């Protein structure tokens, strides 16, 4: 063994959703990079690692239960909004770690100051957290109580961690504009694929002569509820009547269900077993999310499956290379959406955009090997 690493992840890497998926792919990337190290991985107690994790003698899984009620209440004063603080401090005091990897600024912000001087720290910023929290918190009271802690943890993580990993260039710039220069190593890795799917053998995106449009993503948080409301009110009336629409996602709220049931051409699929199966029979992926920060993982679902994407400018962050290639169309207003949709439908019908080309571009741009190499070079430069 070369050394020892502590890895702490906020999300359950094997559950559904954008945050868990990002946690999963970065966990796989770091396990590949540090395959010769002993790694202590702190996970939430509801996480169920696959057999290959449990059988790997280099990996020590530490499953951490939820905090008790008293601890959660006192987090208003302590600013500790995660379950790992006590166990992580014990591990840090008992072991000499070469690296500590924090999969979220909220975790890094409360722990980085306790690391030994010879331990190098890495934080993965899923987004610009203060904006994400503001856009996804429904309680004004909770927002006022916890937003200062969110900002403080993010600021500490950015200033104190030796390496800051960002998912988009826009996030990095927002950090620099807000918190200034941190004199640390900062890299943008974007999203990437650890389990490439087989290239779609059907180059055409019109399987039965009709155009099919899909909207995917969790349907139980504020930013996605807003995106569905934005879609139904402003975008749906602009979609040609011969285009069928599928909305698929987990845990749709009642008002979402009721709203979509009133639209003749929309089919709702709640809690689908596989997004890939849905996208395999789709011509276009639409991402109308206009709130939040970071990268929208559902956009990569479309590109990975060889499906062109139309996305709001907020949802287009991190995908500039696909915009340049003409595989992702960005819009800001309903009229821009209508123009992009008409242009994309015309290309699809005339086979000027092929599914296999999109998948090949995705495999090239979003390569696990590229990301590992970028992180490894950054670590070597410390």
Protein backbone atom coordinates (compact mmCIF):
# COMPACT_ATOMS: atom_id res chain seq x y z
CA UNK A 1 0.00 0.00 0.00
CA UNK A 2 1.22 3.47 -0.90
CA UNK A 3 -0.68 5.21 1.87
CA UNK A 4 -4.10 5.92 3.35
CA UNK A 5 -7.02 8.08 2.21
CA UNK A 6 -10.18 9.31 3.89
CA UNK A 7 -13.13 9.77 1.52
CA UNK A 8 -16.40 11.31 2.76
CA UNK A 9 -19.41 11.56 0.48
CA UNK A 10 -22.63 13.41 1.22
CA UNK A 11 -24.93 11.57 -1.20
CA UNK A 12 -25.71 7.89 -1.46
CA UNK A 13 -23.74 7.10 -4.63
CA UNK A 14 -26.10 4.27 -5.62
CA UNK A 15 -29.41 6.11 -5.37
CA UNK A 16 -31.22 7.92 -8.17
CA UNK A 17 -30.79 11.62 -8.90
CA UNK A 18 -28.22 14.08 -10.19
CA UNK A 19 -26.38 14.62 -6.90
CA UNK A 20 -25.98 10.89 -6.14
CA UNK A 21 -24.84 10.22 -9.70
CA UNK A 22 -22.15 12.91 -9.46
CA UNK A 23 -21.02 11.39 -6.14
CA UNK A 24 -20.90 7.96 -7.77
CA UNK A 25 -18.76 8.88 -10.77
CA UNK A 26 -16.26 10.85 -8.67
CA UNK A 27 -16.00 7.99 -6.19
CA UNK A 28 -15.21 5.63 -9.08
CA UNK A 29 -12.67 8.09 -10.50
CA UNK A 30 -10.80 8.46 -7.21
CA UNK A 31 -10.88 4.72 -6.53
CA UNK A 32 -9.28 4.20 -9.94
CA UNK A 33 -6.70 6.92 -9.31
CA UNK A 34 -5.80 5.66 -5.81
CA UNK A 35 -6.16 1.92 -6.44
CA UNK A 36 -2.91 1.22 -4.55
CA UNK A 37 -4.01 3.06 -1.40
CA UNK A 38 -5.99 1.95 1.64
CA UNK A 39 -9.21 3.97 1.51
CA UNK A 40 -11.65 4.64 4.36
CA UNK A 41 -15.00 5.60 2.81
CA UNK A 42 -17.64 7.25 4.99
CA UNK A 43 -21.13 6.64 3.59
CA UNK A 44 -24.65 7.24 4.86
CA UNK A 45 -26.11 4.17 6.57
CA UNK A 46 -28.78 3.82 3.87
CA UNK A 47 -26.09 3.34 1.20
CA UNK A 48 -25.76 -0.22 -0.07
CA UNK A 49 -22.39 -0.67 -1.78
CA UNK A 50 -22.17 -3.33 -4.50
CA UNK A 51 -20.35 -6.58 -3.85
CA UNK A 52 -17.14 -5.48 -5.59
CA UNK A 53 -16.80 -2.66 -3.05
CA UNK A 54 -17.38 -4.93 -0.08
CA UNK A 55 -14.95 -7.55 -1.40
CA UNK A 56 -12.16 -5.05 -2.12
CA UNK A 57 -9.61 -5.43 0.68
CA UNK A 58 -8.24 -1.93 -0.04
CA UNK A 59 -11.59 -0.36 0.86
CA UNK A 60 -12.92 0.07 4.38
CA UNK A 61 -16.63 1.02 4.34
CA UNK A 62 -17.83 3.08 7.31
CA UNK A 63 -21.61 3.47 7.27
CA UNK A 64 -22.74 6.44 9.31
CA UNK A 65 -26.27 6.71 10.78
CA UNK A 66 -28.43 9.81 10.78
CA UNK A 67 -27.82 12.36 13.49
CA UNK A 68 -30.17 12.38 16.45
CA UNK A 69 -32.79 15.10 16.87
CA UNK A 70 -30.73 17.12 19.33
CA UNK A 71 -27.75 17.23 16.97
CA UNK A 72 -29.94 18.34 14.06
CA UNK A 73 -31.53 21.10 16.15
CA UNK A 74 -28.18 22.37 17.38
CA UNK A 75 -26.85 22.52 13.82
CA UNK A 76 -28.59 25.91 13.71
CA UNK A 77 -25.85 27.08 16.06
CA UNK A 78 -22.94 24.79 15.12
CA UNK A 79 -23.29 25.05 11.36
CA UNK A 80 -22.68 21.30 11.05
CA UNK A 81 -25.35 20.15 8.61
CA UNK A 82 -24.10 16.61 7.93
CA UNK A 83 -23.80 13.32 9.83
CA UNK A 84 -20.06 12.71 9.50
CA UNK A 85 -18.45 15.20 11.89
CA UNK A 86 -17.88 13.02 14.96
CA UNK A 87 -16.81 9.85 13.13
CA UNK A 88 -14.59 11.80 10.72
CA UNK A 89 -12.81 13.58 13.58
CA UNK A 90 -12.15 10.23 15.28
CA UNK A 91 -10.71 8.82 12.06
CA UNK A 92 -8.56 11.90 11.51
CA UNK A 93 -7.20 11.68 15.05
CA UNK A 94 -6.51 7.94 14.87
CA UNK A 95 -4.92 7.73 11.40
CA UNK A 96 -2.32 9.52 9.31
CA UNK A 97 -3.99 10.23 5.97
CA UNK A 98 -2.13 11.22 2.84
CA UNK A 99 -5.29 12.67 1.32
CA UNK A 100 -8.74 13.58 2.53
CA UNK A 101 -11.43 13.91 -0.14
CA UNK A 102 -14.62 15.80 0.71
CA UNK A 103 -17.53 15.17 -1.63
CA UNK A 104 -19.29 18.46 -0.84
CA UNK A 105 -18.40 21.85 0.54
CA UNK A 106 -20.68 21.41 3.58
CA UNK A 107 -18.47 18.52 4.75
CA UNK A 108 -15.17 20.15 3.88
CA UNK A 109 -16.15 23.40 5.58
CA UNK A 110 -16.50 21.83 9.03
CA UNK A 111 -13.59 19.37 8.82
CA UNK A 112 -10.71 20.77 6.76
CA UNK A 113 -9.30 22.79 9.65
CA UNK A 114 -8.84 19.60 11.70
CA UNK A 115 -6.61 17.80 9.20
CA UNK A 116 -2.97 17.11 9.98
CA UNK A 117 -0.54 19.48 8.29
CA UNK A 118 0.80 16.78 5.98
CA UNK A 119 -2.66 15.66 4.81
CA UNK A 120 -3.64 17.07 1.41
CA UNK A 121 -7.30 18.00 1.05
CA UNK A 122 -9.56 17.81 -2.00
CA UNK A 123 -13.13 19.13 -2.20
CA UNK A 124 -15.69 18.43 -4.92
CA UNK A 125 -18.03 21.40 -5.40
CA UNK A 126 -21.27 20.06 -6.84
CA UNK A 127 -22.43 23.61 -7.55
CA UNK A 128 -22.28 27.16 -6.25
CA UNK A 129 -24.00 26.06 -3.08
CA UNK A 130 -25.49 29.33 -1.87
CA UNK A 131 -27.46 29.72 -5.11
CA UNK A 132 -28.50 26.06 -5.13
CA UNK A 133 -29.70 26.32 -1.51
CA UNK A 134 -31.62 29.51 -2.17
CA UNK A 135 -33.37 28.02 -5.19
CA UNK A 136 -34.25 24.74 -3.46
CA UNK A 137 -35.27 25.81 0.03
CA UNK A 138 -39.02 26.28 0.46
CA UNK A 139 -38.93 27.57 4.03
CA UNK A 140 -38.02 31.22 4.49
CA UNK A 141 -37.23 30.58 8.16
CA UNK A 142 -34.89 27.66 7.41
CA UNK A 143 -33.27 29.66 4.66
CA UNK A 144 -32.49 32.52 7.03
CA UNK A 145 -31.16 30.13 9.68
CA UNK A 146 -28.98 27.94 7.48
CA UNK A 147 -27.93 30.06 4.50
CA UNK A 148 -25.15 31.80 6.52
CA UNK A 149 -23.77 28.34 7.42
CA UNK A 150 -23.98 27.21 3.79
CA UNK A 151 -22.02 30.27 2.70
CA UNK A 152 -19.47 29.93 5.51
CA UNK A 153 -18.74 26.25 4.78
CA UNK A 154 -18.43 26.92 1.08
CA UNK A 155 -16.06 29.83 1.70
CA UNK A 156 -13.88 27.80 4.11
CA UNK A 157 -13.74 24.82 1.75
CA UNK A 158 -12.73 27.02 -1.17
CA UNK A 159 -10.08 28.87 0.83
CA UNK A 160 -8.56 26.00 2.81
CA UNK A 161 -8.66 22.87 0.61
CA UNK A 162 -5.54 22.21 -1.42
CA UNK A 163 -7.53 21.24 -4.52
CA UNK A 164 -10.97 22.53 -5.50
CA UNK A 165 -12.81 20.52 -8.15
CA UNK A 166 -15.60 22.28 -10.03
CA UNK A 167 -18.11 20.73 -12.40
CA UNK A 168 -18.41 23.81 -14.64
CA UNK A 169 -16.33 26.82 -15.65
CA UNK A 170 -19.27 28.98 -14.62
CA UNK A 171 -19.10 27.65 -11.06
CA UNK A 172 -15.38 28.34 -10.78
CA UNK A 173 -15.83 31.88 -12.04
CA UNK A 174 -18.68 32.46 -9.59
CA UNK A 175 -16.45 31.32 -6.73
CA UNK A 176 -13.62 33.61 -7.85
CA UNK A 177 -15.96 36.59 -8.32
CA UNK A 178 -17.59 36.04 -4.92
CA UNK A 179 -14.70 34.87 -2.70
CA UNK A 180 -11.67 36.11 -4.60
CA UNK A 181 -8.50 34.18 -5.40
CA UNK A 182 -7.78 31.27 -3.04
CA UNK A 183 -4.15 30.64 -4.08
CA UNK A 184 -4.96 26.93 -4.33
CA UNK A 185 -5.20 24.40 -7.16
CA UNK A 186 -8.54 24.74 -8.95
CA UNK A 187 -9.68 22.51 -11.79
CA UNK A 188 -12.86 22.00 -13.81
CA UNK A 189 -13.58 18.36 -14.63
CA UNK A 190 -17.19 18.51 -15.77
CA UNK A 191 -19.34 15.43 -16.01
CA UNK A 192 -18.01 12.13 -17.30
CA UNK A 193 -19.02 8.55 -17.90
CA UNK A 194 -17.73 5.57 -15.93
CA UNK A 195 -19.99 2.95 -17.57
CA UNK A 196 -20.29 3.82 -21.29
CA UNK A 197 -23.39 2.32 -22.90
CA UNK A 198 -23.30 0.58 -26.25
CA UNK A 199 -23.42 2.88 -29.27
CA UNK A 200 -27.01 3.21 -30.46
CA UNK A 201 -27.25 1.15 -33.67
CA UNK A 202 -30.12 3.33 -34.88
CA UNK A 203 -28.55 6.46 -36.35
CA UNK A 204 -31.90 8.02 -37.15
CA UNK A 205 -33.71 9.81 -34.33
CA UNK A 206 -37.15 9.25 -35.88
CA UNK A 207 -37.99 5.62 -35.19
CA UNK A 208 -41.56 5.52 -36.52
CA UNK A 209 -41.84 8.73 -38.51
CA UNK A 210 -42.71 10.92 -35.53
CA UNK A 211 -40.72 13.22 -33.26
CA UNK A 212 -40.71 12.35 -29.56
CA UNK A 213 -39.59 14.79 -26.90
CA UNK A 214 -38.68 13.86 -23.32
CA UNK A 215 -38.23 15.80 -20.08
CA UNK A 216 -36.48 13.89 -17.28
CA UNK A 217 -35.34 14.57 -13.73
CA UNK A 218 -36.58 14.49 -10.15
CA UNK A 219 -40.07 15.93 -9.84
CA UNK A 220 -40.07 16.61 -6.12
CA UNK A 221 -37.76 19.62 -5.64
CA UNK A 222 -38.35 23.31 -6.17
CA UNK A 223 -36.12 23.92 -9.18
CA UNK A 224 -37.62 21.04 -11.14
CA UNK A 225 -41.18 21.87 -10.14
CA UNK A 226 -40.50 25.39 -11.43
CA UNK A 227 -39.12 23.93 -14.67
CA UNK A 228 -42.32 21.92 -15.27
CA UNK A 229 -44.46 24.98 -14.56
CA UNK A 230 -42.31 27.01 -16.96
CA UNK A 231 -42.67 24.26 -19.58
CA UNK A 232 -46.44 23.90 -19.32
CA UNK A 233 -47.15 27.63 -19.31
CA UNK A 234 -44.68 28.97 -21.86
CA UNK A 235 -43.08 26.15 -23.89
CA UNK A 236 -45.78 23.52 -24.40
CA UNK A 237 -47.99 25.83 -26.52
CA UNK A 238 -45.05 26.34 -28.91
CA UNK A 239 -44.43 22.64 -29.59
CA UNK A 240 -45.93 21.34 -32.87
CA UNK A 241 -49.01 19.17 -32.37
CA UNK A 242 -47.42 16.17 -34.08
CA UNK A 243 -44.67 15.98 -31.43
CA UNK A 244 -45.41 13.59 -28.56
CA UNK A 245 -44.01 14.35 -25.09
CA UNK A 246 -42.91 12.21 -22.16
CA UNK A 247 -42.15 13.58 -18.68
CA UNK A 248 -40.30 11.04 -16.54
CA UNK A 249 -38.90 11.40 -13.05
CA UNK A 250 -39.05 10.33 -9.45
CA UNK A 251 -41.69 11.26 -6.87
CA UNK A 252 -43.84 13.75 -8.85
CA UNK A 253 -45.81 16.09 -6.61
CA UNK A 254 -49.61 16.06 -6.84
CA UNK A 255 -49.75 19.49 -8.47
CA UNK A 256 -47.30 18.29 -11.14
CA UNK A 257 -49.42 15.21 -11.80
CA UNK A 258 -52.60 17.27 -12.04
CA UNK A 259 -51.02 19.87 -14.32
CA UNK A 260 -49.61 17.31 -16.76
CA UNK A 261 -52.85 15.30 -16.87
CA UNK A 262 -54.53 18.33 -18.44
CA UNK A 263 -52.13 18.28 -21.42
CA UNK A 264 -53.30 15.95 -24.20
CA UNK A 265 -49.91 15.14 -25.70
CA UNK A 266 -48.00 14.60 -22.46
CA UNK A 267 -47.46 11.20 -20.85
CA UNK A 268 -46.12 11.14 -17.28
CA UNK A 269 -43.92 8.22 -16.19
CA UNK A 270 -43.39 8.33 -12.43
CA UNK A 271 -40.32 6.66 -10.92
CA UNK A 272 -39.11 4.94 -14.09
CA UNK A 273 -36.88 1.89 -13.70
CA UNK A 274 -34.53 3.13 -16.41
CA UNK A 275 -34.11 6.57 -17.94
CA UNK A 276 -31.96 4.98 -20.65
CA UNK A 277 -34.91 2.84 -21.82
CA UNK A 278 -37.06 5.95 -22.13
CA UNK A 279 -34.43 7.93 -24.00
CA UNK A 280 -33.77 5.04 -26.36
CA UNK A 281 -37.16 5.80 -27.91
CA UNK A 282 -36.77 9.59 -27.90
CA UNK A 283 -35.80 12.15 -30.54
CA UNK A 284 -35.04 15.18 -28.33
CA UNK A 285 -34.34 15.77 -24.65
CA UNK A 286 -35.66 19.05 -23.26
CA UNK A 287 -34.24 20.50 -20.04
CA UNK A 288 -36.25 23.61 -19.08
CA UNK A 289 -34.69 24.02 -15.61
CA UNK A 290 -33.87 27.69 -15.06
CA UNK A 291 -33.00 27.66 -11.35
CA UNK A 292 -30.09 26.25 -9.36
CA UNK A 293 -26.39 26.02 -9.99
CA UNK A 294 -23.78 23.50 -11.05
CA UNK A 295 -24.28 21.02 -13.87
CA UNK A 296 -27.56 19.35 -14.80
CA UNK A 297 -26.82 15.62 -14.97
CA UNK A 298 -30.00 14.87 -16.94
CA UNK A 299 -28.52 16.73 -19.91
CA UNK A 300 -25.67 14.22 -20.00
CA UNK A 301 -28.25 11.40 -19.95
CA UNK A 302 -29.49 12.59 -23.32
CA UNK A 303 -26.05 13.07 -24.86
CA UNK A 304 -24.82 9.74 -23.52
CA UNK A 305 -27.74 8.05 -25.24
CA UNK A 306 -27.13 9.90 -28.49
CA UNK A 307 -30.08 12.27 -28.07
CA UNK A 308 -29.74 15.97 -28.98
CA UNK A 309 -30.71 18.38 -26.22
CA UNK A 310 -32.53 21.69 -25.97
CA UNK A 311 -31.76 23.31 -22.62
CA UNK A 312 -32.34 26.59 -20.84
CA UNK A 313 -29.13 28.61 -20.53
CA UNK A 314 -28.97 27.73 -16.81
CA UNK A 315 -29.07 24.04 -17.71
CA UNK A 316 -26.50 24.45 -20.49
CA UNK A 317 -23.64 25.24 -18.09
CA UNK A 318 -20.78 22.81 -18.44
CA UNK A 319 -21.76 21.65 -21.92
CA UNK A 320 -20.16 24.33 -24.12
CA UNK A 321 -18.34 21.79 -26.30
CA UNK A 322 -21.64 20.14 -27.23
CA UNK A 323 -23.14 23.53 -28.05
CA UNK A 324 -20.25 24.15 -30.45
CA UNK A 325 -20.83 20.76 -32.09
CA UNK A 326 -24.52 21.46 -32.58
CA UNK A 327 -25.71 18.64 -30.31
CA UNK A 328 -27.05 20.95 -27.61
CA UNK A 329 -29.23 23.98 -28.33
CA UNK A 330 -29.45 26.65 -25.64
CA UNK A 331 -32.35 29.06 -25.15
CA UNK A 332 -33.32 31.79 -22.73
CA UNK A 333 -36.78 32.90 -23.85
CA UNK A 334 -39.82 30.99 -25.18
CA UNK A 335 -39.33 32.49 -28.65
CA UNK A 336 -35.70 31.29 -28.67
CA UNK A 337 -36.93 27.85 -27.63
CA UNK A 338 -39.38 27.74 -30.54
CA UNK A 339 -36.64 28.68 -33.01
CA UNK A 340 -34.19 26.10 -31.62
CA UNK A 341 -36.85 23.40 -31.65
CA UNK A 342 -37.85 24.10 -35.27
CA UNK A 343 -34.21 24.05 -36.36
CA UNK A 344 -33.47 20.80 -34.52
CA UNK A 345 -36.59 19.03 -35.80
CA UNK A 346 -35.65 20.01 -39.35
CA UNK A 347 -32.14 18.55 -38.90
CA UNK A 348 -33.50 15.33 -37.42
CA UNK A 349 -36.02 14.79 -40.21
CA UNK A 350 -33.29 15.26 -42.83
CA UNK A 351 -30.80 13.02 -40.97
CA UNK A 352 -28.37 15.90 -40.53
CA UNK A 353 -27.80 14.89 -36.92
CA UNK A 354 -27.07 11.26 -36.04
CA UNK A 355 -27.35 9.47 -32.73
CA UNK A 356 -24.05 7.62 -33.10
CA UNK A 357 -22.19 10.89 -33.76
CA UNK A 358 -23.52 12.36 -30.52
CA UNK A 359 -22.55 9.26 -28.54
CA UNK A 360 -19.07 9.20 -30.03
CA UNK A 361 -18.58 12.87 -29.13
CA UNK A 362 -19.81 12.24 -25.61
CA UNK A 363 -17.43 9.31 -25.15
CA UNK A 364 -14.52 11.42 -26.36
CA UNK A 365 -15.29 14.57 -24.35
CA UNK A 366 -16.64 12.96 -21.17
CA UNK A 367 -13.97 10.32 -20.72
CA UNK A 368 -13.13 8.87 -17.31
CA UNK A 369 -9.51 8.56 -18.43
CA UNK A 370 -9.34 12.29 -19.22
CA UNK A 371 -10.72 13.23 -15.81
CA UNK A 372 -8.37 10.91 -13.91
CA UNK A 373 -5.42 12.33 -15.83
CA UNK A 374 -6.48 15.91 -15.06
CA UNK A 375 -6.86 15.21 -11.32
CA UNK A 376 -3.62 13.24 -11.21
CA UNK A 377 -1.68 16.09 -12.86
CA UNK A 378 -3.17 18.53 -10.38
CA UNK A 379 -2.15 16.34 -7.42
CA UNK A 380 1.39 15.99 -8.75
CA UNK A 381 1.70 19.78 -8.96
CA UNK A 382 1.04 20.25 -5.23
